[in-house]
PDB file of C-alpha atoms in Angstrom:
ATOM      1  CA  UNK A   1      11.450  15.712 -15.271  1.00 46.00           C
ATOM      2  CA  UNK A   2      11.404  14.270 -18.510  1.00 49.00           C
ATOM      3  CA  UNK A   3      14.264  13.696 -20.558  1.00 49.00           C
ATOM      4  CA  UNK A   4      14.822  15.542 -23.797  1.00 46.00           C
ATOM      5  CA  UNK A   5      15.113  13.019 -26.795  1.00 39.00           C
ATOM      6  CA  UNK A   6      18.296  13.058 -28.905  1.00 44.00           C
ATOM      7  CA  UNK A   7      15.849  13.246 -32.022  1.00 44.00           C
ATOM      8  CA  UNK A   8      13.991  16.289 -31.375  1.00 41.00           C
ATOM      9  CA  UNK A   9      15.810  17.487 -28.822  1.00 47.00           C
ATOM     10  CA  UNK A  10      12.410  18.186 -27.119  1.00 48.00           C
ATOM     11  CA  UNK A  11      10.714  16.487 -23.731  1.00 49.00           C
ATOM     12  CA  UNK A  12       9.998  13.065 -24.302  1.00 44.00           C
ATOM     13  CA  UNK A  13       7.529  11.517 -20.828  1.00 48.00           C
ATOM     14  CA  UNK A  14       9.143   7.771 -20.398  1.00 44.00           C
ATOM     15  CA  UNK A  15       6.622   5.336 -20.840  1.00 44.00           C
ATOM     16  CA  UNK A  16       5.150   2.709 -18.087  1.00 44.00           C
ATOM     17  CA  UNK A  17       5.357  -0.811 -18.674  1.00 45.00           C
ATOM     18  CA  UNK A  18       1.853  -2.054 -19.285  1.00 54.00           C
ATOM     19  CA  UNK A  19       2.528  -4.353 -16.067  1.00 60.00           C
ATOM     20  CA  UNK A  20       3.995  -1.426 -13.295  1.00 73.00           C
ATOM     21  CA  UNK A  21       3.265  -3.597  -9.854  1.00 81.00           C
ATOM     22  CA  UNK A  22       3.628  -6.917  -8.631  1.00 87.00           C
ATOM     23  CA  UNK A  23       1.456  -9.202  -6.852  1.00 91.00           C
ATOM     24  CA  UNK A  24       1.239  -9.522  -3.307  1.00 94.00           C
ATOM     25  CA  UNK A  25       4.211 -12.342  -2.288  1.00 95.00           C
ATOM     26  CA  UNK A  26       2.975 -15.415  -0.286  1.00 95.00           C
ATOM     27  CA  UNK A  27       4.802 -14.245   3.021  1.00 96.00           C
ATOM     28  CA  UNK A  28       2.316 -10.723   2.542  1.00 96.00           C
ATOM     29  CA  UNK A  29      -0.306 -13.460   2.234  1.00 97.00           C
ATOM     30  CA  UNK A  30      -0.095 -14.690   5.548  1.00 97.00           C
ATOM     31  CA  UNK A  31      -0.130 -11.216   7.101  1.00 97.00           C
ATOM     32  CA  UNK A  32      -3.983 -11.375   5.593  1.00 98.00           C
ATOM     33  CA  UNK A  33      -4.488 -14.822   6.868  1.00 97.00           C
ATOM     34  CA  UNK A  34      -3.192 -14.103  10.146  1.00 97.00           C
ATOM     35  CA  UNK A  35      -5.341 -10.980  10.371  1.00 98.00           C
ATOM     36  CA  UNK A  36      -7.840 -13.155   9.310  1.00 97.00           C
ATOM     37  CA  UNK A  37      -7.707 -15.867  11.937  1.00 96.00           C
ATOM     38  CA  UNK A  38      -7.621 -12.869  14.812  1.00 97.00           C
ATOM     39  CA  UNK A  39     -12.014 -12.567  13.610  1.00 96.00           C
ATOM     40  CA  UNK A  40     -12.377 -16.410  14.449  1.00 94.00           C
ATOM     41  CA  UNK A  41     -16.096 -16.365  15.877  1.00 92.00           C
ATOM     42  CA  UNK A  42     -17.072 -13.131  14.713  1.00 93.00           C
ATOM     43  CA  UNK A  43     -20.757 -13.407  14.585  1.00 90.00           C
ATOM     44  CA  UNK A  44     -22.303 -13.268  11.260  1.00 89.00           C
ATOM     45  CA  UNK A  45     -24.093  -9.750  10.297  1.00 88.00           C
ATOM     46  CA  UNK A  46     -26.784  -9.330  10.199  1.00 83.00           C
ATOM     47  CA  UNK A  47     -27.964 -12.111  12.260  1.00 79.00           C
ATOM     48  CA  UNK A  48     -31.464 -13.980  11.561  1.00 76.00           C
ATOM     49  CA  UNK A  49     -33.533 -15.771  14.102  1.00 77.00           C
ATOM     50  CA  UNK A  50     -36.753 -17.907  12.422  1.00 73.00           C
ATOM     51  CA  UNK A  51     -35.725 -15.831   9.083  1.00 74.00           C
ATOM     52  CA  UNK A  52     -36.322 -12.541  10.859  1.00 79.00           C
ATOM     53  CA  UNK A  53     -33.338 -10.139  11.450  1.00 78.00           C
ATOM     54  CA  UNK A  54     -32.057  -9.555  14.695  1.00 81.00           C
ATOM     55  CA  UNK A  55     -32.554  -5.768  16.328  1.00 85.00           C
ATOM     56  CA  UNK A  56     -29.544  -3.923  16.208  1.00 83.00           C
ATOM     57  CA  UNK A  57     -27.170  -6.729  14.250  1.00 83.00           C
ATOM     58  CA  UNK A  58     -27.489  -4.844  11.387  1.00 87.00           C
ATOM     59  CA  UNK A  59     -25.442  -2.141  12.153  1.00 91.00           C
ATOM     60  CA  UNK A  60     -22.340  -4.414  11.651  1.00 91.00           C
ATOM     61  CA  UNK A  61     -22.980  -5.411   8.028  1.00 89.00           C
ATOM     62  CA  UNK A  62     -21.280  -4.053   5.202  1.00 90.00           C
ATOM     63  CA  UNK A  63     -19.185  -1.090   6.219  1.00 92.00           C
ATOM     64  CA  UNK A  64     -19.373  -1.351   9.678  1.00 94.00           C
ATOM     65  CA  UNK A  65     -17.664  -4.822  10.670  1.00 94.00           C
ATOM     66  CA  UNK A  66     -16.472  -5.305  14.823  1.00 95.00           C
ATOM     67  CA  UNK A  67     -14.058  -7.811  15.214  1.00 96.00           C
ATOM     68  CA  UNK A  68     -15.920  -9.660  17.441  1.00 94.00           C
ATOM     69  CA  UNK A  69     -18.848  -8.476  17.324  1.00 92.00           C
ATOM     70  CA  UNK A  70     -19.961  -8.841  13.531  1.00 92.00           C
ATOM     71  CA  UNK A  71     -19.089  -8.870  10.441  1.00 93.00           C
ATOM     72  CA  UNK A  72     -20.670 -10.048   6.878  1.00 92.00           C
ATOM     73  CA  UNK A  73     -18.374 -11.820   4.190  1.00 92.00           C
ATOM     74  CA  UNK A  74     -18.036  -8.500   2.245  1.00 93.00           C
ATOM     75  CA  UNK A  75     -17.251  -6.215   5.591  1.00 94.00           C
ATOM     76  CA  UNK A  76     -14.686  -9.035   7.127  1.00 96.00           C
ATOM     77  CA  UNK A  77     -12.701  -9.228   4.354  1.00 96.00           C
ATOM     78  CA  UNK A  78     -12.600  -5.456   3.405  1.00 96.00           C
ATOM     79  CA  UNK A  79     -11.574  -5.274   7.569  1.00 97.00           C
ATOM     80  CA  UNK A  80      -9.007  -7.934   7.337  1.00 97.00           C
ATOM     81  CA  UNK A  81      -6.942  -6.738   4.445  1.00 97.00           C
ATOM     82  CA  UNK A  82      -7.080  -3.039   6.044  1.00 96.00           C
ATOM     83  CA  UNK A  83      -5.846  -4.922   9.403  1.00 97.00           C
ATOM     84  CA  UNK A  84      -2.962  -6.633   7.294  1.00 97.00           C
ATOM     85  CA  UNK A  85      -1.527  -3.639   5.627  1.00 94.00           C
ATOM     86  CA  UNK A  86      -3.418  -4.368   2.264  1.00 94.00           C
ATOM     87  CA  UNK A  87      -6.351  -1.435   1.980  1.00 92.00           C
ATOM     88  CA  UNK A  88      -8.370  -1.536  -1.122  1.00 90.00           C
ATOM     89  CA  UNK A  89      -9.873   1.657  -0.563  1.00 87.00           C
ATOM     90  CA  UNK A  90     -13.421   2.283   0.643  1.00 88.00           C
ATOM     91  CA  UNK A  91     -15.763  -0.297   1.854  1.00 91.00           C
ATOM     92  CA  UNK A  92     -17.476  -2.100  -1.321  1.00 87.00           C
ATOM     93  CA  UNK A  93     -20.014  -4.922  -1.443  1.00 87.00           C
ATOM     94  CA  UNK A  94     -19.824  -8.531  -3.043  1.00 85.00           C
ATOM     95  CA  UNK A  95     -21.384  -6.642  -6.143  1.00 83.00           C
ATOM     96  CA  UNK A  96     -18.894  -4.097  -6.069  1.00 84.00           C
ATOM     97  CA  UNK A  97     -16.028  -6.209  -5.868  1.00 85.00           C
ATOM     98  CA  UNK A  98     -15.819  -7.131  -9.313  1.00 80.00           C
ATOM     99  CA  UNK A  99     -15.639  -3.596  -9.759  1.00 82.00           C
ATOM    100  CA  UNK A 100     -11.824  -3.467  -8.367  1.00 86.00           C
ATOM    101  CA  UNK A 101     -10.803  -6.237 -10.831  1.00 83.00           C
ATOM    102  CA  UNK A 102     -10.248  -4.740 -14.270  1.00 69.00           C
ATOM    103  CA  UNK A 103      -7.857  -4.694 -17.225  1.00 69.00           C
ATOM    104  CA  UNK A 104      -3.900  -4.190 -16.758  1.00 70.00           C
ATOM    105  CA  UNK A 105      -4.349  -0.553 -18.292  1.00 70.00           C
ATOM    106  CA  UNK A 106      -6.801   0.268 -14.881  1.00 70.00           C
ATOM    107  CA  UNK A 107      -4.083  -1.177 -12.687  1.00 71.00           C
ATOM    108  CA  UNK A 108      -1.728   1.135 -14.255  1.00 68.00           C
ATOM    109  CA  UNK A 109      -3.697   4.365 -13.882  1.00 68.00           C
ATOM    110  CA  UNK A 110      -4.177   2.715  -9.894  1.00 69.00           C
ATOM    111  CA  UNK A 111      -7.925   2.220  -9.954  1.00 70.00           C
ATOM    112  CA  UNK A 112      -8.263  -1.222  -9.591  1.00 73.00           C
ATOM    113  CA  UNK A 113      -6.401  -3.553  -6.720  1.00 86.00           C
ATOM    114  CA  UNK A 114      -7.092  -6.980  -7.655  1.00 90.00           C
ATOM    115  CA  UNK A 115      -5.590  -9.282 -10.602  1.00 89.00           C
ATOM    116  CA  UNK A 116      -7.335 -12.839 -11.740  1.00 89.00           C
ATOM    117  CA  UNK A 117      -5.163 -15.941 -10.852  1.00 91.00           C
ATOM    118  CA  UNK A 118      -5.906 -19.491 -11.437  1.00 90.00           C
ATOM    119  CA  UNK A 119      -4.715 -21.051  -8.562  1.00 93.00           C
ATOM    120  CA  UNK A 120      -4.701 -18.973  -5.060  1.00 95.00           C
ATOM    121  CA  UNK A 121      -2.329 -18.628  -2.356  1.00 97.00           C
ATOM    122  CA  UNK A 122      -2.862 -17.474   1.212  1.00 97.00           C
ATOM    123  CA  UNK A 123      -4.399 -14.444   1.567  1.00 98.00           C
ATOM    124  CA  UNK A 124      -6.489 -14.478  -1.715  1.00 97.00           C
ATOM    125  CA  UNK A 125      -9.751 -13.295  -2.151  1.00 96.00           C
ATOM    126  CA  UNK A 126     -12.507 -16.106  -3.371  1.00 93.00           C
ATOM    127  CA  UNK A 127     -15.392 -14.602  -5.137  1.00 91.00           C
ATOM    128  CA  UNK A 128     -18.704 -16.371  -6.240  1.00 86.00           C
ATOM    129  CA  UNK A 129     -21.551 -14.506  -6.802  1.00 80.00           C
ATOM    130  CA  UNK A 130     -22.935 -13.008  -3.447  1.00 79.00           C
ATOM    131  CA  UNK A 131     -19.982 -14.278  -1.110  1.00 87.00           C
ATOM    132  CA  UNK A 132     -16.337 -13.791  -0.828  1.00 92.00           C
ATOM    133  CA  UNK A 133     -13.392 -15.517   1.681  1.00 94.00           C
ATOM    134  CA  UNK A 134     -10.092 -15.816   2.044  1.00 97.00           C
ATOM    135  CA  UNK A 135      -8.180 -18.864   0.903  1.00 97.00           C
ATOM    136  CA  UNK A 136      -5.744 -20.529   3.714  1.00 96.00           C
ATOM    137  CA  UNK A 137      -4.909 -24.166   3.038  1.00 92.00           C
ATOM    138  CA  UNK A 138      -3.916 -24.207   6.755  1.00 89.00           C
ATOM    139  CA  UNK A 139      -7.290 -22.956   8.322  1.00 91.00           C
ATOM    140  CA  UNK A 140      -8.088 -25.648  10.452  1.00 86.00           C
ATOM    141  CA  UNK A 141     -11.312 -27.254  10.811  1.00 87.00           C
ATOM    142  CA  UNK A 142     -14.717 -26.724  10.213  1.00 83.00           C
ATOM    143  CA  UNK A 143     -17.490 -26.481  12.232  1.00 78.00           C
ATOM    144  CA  UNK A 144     -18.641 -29.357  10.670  1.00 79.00           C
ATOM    145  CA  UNK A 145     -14.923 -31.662  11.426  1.00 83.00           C
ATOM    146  CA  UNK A 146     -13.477 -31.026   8.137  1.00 84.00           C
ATOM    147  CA  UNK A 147     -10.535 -29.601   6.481  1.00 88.00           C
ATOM    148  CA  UNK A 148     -10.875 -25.991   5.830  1.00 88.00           C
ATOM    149  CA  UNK A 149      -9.396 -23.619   3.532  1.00 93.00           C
ATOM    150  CA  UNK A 150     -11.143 -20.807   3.668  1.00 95.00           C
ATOM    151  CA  UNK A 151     -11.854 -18.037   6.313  1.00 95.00           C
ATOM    152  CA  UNK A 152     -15.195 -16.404   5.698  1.00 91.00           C
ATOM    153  CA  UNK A 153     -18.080 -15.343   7.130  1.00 90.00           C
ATOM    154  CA  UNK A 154     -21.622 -16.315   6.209  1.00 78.00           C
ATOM    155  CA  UNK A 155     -24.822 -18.039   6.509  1.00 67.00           C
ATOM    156  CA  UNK A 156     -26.945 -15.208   7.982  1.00 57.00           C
ATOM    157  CA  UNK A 157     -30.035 -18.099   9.403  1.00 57.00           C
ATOM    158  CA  UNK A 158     -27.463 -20.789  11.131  1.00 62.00           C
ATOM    159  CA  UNK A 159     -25.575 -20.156  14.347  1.00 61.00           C
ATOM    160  CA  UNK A 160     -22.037 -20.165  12.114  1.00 71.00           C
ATOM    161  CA  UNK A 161     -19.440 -17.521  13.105  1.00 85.00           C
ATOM    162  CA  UNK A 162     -16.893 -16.176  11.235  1.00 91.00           C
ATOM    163  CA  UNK A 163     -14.351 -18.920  10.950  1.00 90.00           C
ATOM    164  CA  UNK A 164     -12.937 -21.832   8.268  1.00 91.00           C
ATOM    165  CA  UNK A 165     -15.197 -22.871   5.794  1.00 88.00           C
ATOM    166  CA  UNK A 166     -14.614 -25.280   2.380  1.00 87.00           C
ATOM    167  CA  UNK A 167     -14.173 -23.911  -1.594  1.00 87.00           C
ATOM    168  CA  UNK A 168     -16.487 -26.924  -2.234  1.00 85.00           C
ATOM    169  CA  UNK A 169     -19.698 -25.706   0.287  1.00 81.00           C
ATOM    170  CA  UNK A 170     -19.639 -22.923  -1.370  1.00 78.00           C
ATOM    171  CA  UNK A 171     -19.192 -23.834  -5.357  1.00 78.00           C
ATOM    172  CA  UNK A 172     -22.920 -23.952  -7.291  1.00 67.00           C
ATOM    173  CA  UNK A 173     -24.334 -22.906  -3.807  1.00 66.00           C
ATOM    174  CA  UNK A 174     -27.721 -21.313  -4.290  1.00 58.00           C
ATOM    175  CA  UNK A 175     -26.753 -20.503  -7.839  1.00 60.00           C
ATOM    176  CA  UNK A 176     -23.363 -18.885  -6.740  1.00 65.00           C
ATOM    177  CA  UNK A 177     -21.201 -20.560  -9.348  1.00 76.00           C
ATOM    178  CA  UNK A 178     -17.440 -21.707  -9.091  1.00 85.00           C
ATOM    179  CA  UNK A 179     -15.141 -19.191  -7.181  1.00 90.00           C
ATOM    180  CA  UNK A 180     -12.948 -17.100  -9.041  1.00 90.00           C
ATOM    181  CA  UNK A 181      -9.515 -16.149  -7.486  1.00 93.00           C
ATOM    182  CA  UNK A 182      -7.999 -13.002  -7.039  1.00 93.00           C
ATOM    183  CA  UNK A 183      -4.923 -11.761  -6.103  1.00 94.00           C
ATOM    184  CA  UNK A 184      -3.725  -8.218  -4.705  1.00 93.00           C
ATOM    185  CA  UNK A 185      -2.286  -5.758  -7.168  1.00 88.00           C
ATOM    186  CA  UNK A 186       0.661  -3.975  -5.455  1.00 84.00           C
ATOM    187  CA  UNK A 187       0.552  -0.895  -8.507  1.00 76.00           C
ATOM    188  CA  UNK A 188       3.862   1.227  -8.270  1.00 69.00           C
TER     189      UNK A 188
END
């Protein structure tokens, strides 16, 4: 109940800070890239042979990801925050990501889960237009023998699994531009 003001002596509702919330911590982060490193070799979904989709692989994409069984870079990462204790509502696409990043007012009223941040710590989402991953400086190594520090899933026409992959491959990929970091919004 609202307190009455010594003015008016009426109701006055408190206001929020612009900022109620915090970001996720980088412990939290670690739950995500733990969860994350439990969908190693998840095969990608839907799977193409000689640019033709497999029967029956679609029904992993999107929405629908299997740990284990497949997953695309939009369904993994919507599965692996939901594993880790860090739900973001509904299933939404690489398009509708951006729509869960807005302004601090939205993260006040609780529609949006995601802030901007310039540098990312485990557990943070990538985005580039048409992929996302999760960053984790400690990923291991490709399948090509390098450092990775991303998990994500992707590439659709190679035999790749879900697994670590590099900021770099993906950056200016097939017109994708530089990744943008985000961070979890914790609104309270």
């Amino acid at each position: 109940m609202a307190a009455p003001s010594k003015i008016t002596g009426t109701a006055v509702k408190p206001e929020k800070p612009k900022d109620t919330g915090r970001f996720i911590t980088g412990t939290e982060g670690w739950k995500i890239t733990l969860a994350a490193k439990l969908w190693e070799d998840t095969p990608y979904a839907p799977q193409q042979t000689a640019s033709k989709p497999v029967a029956g692989s679609d029904k992993y994409a999107g929405g629908n990801p299997v740990k284990k069984k497949g997953a695309d870079c939009s369904g993994s990462v919507w599965a692996i925050y939901k594993e880790a204790g860090f739900s973001y509502g509904p299933y939404t696409n690489t398009a509708g990501f951006k729509e869960l990043v807005g302004t601090d007012e939205k993260f006040v009223k609780g529609g949006h889960f995601f802030k901007r941040v310039s540098m990312p710590q485990a557990g943070d989402i990538g985005w580039w237009q048409g992929h996302l991953a999760i960053y984790d400086k400690d990923v291991g190594k490709t399948d090509k023998g390098q450092d990775g520090n991303v998990w994500s899933a992707s590439s659709p026409t190679s035999p790749r699994k879900f697994g670590p992959g590099r900021i770099d491959w993906y950056d200016n990929k097939n017109g994708a531009g530089a990744v943008t970091w985000y961070r979890y919004w914790k609104a309270s």
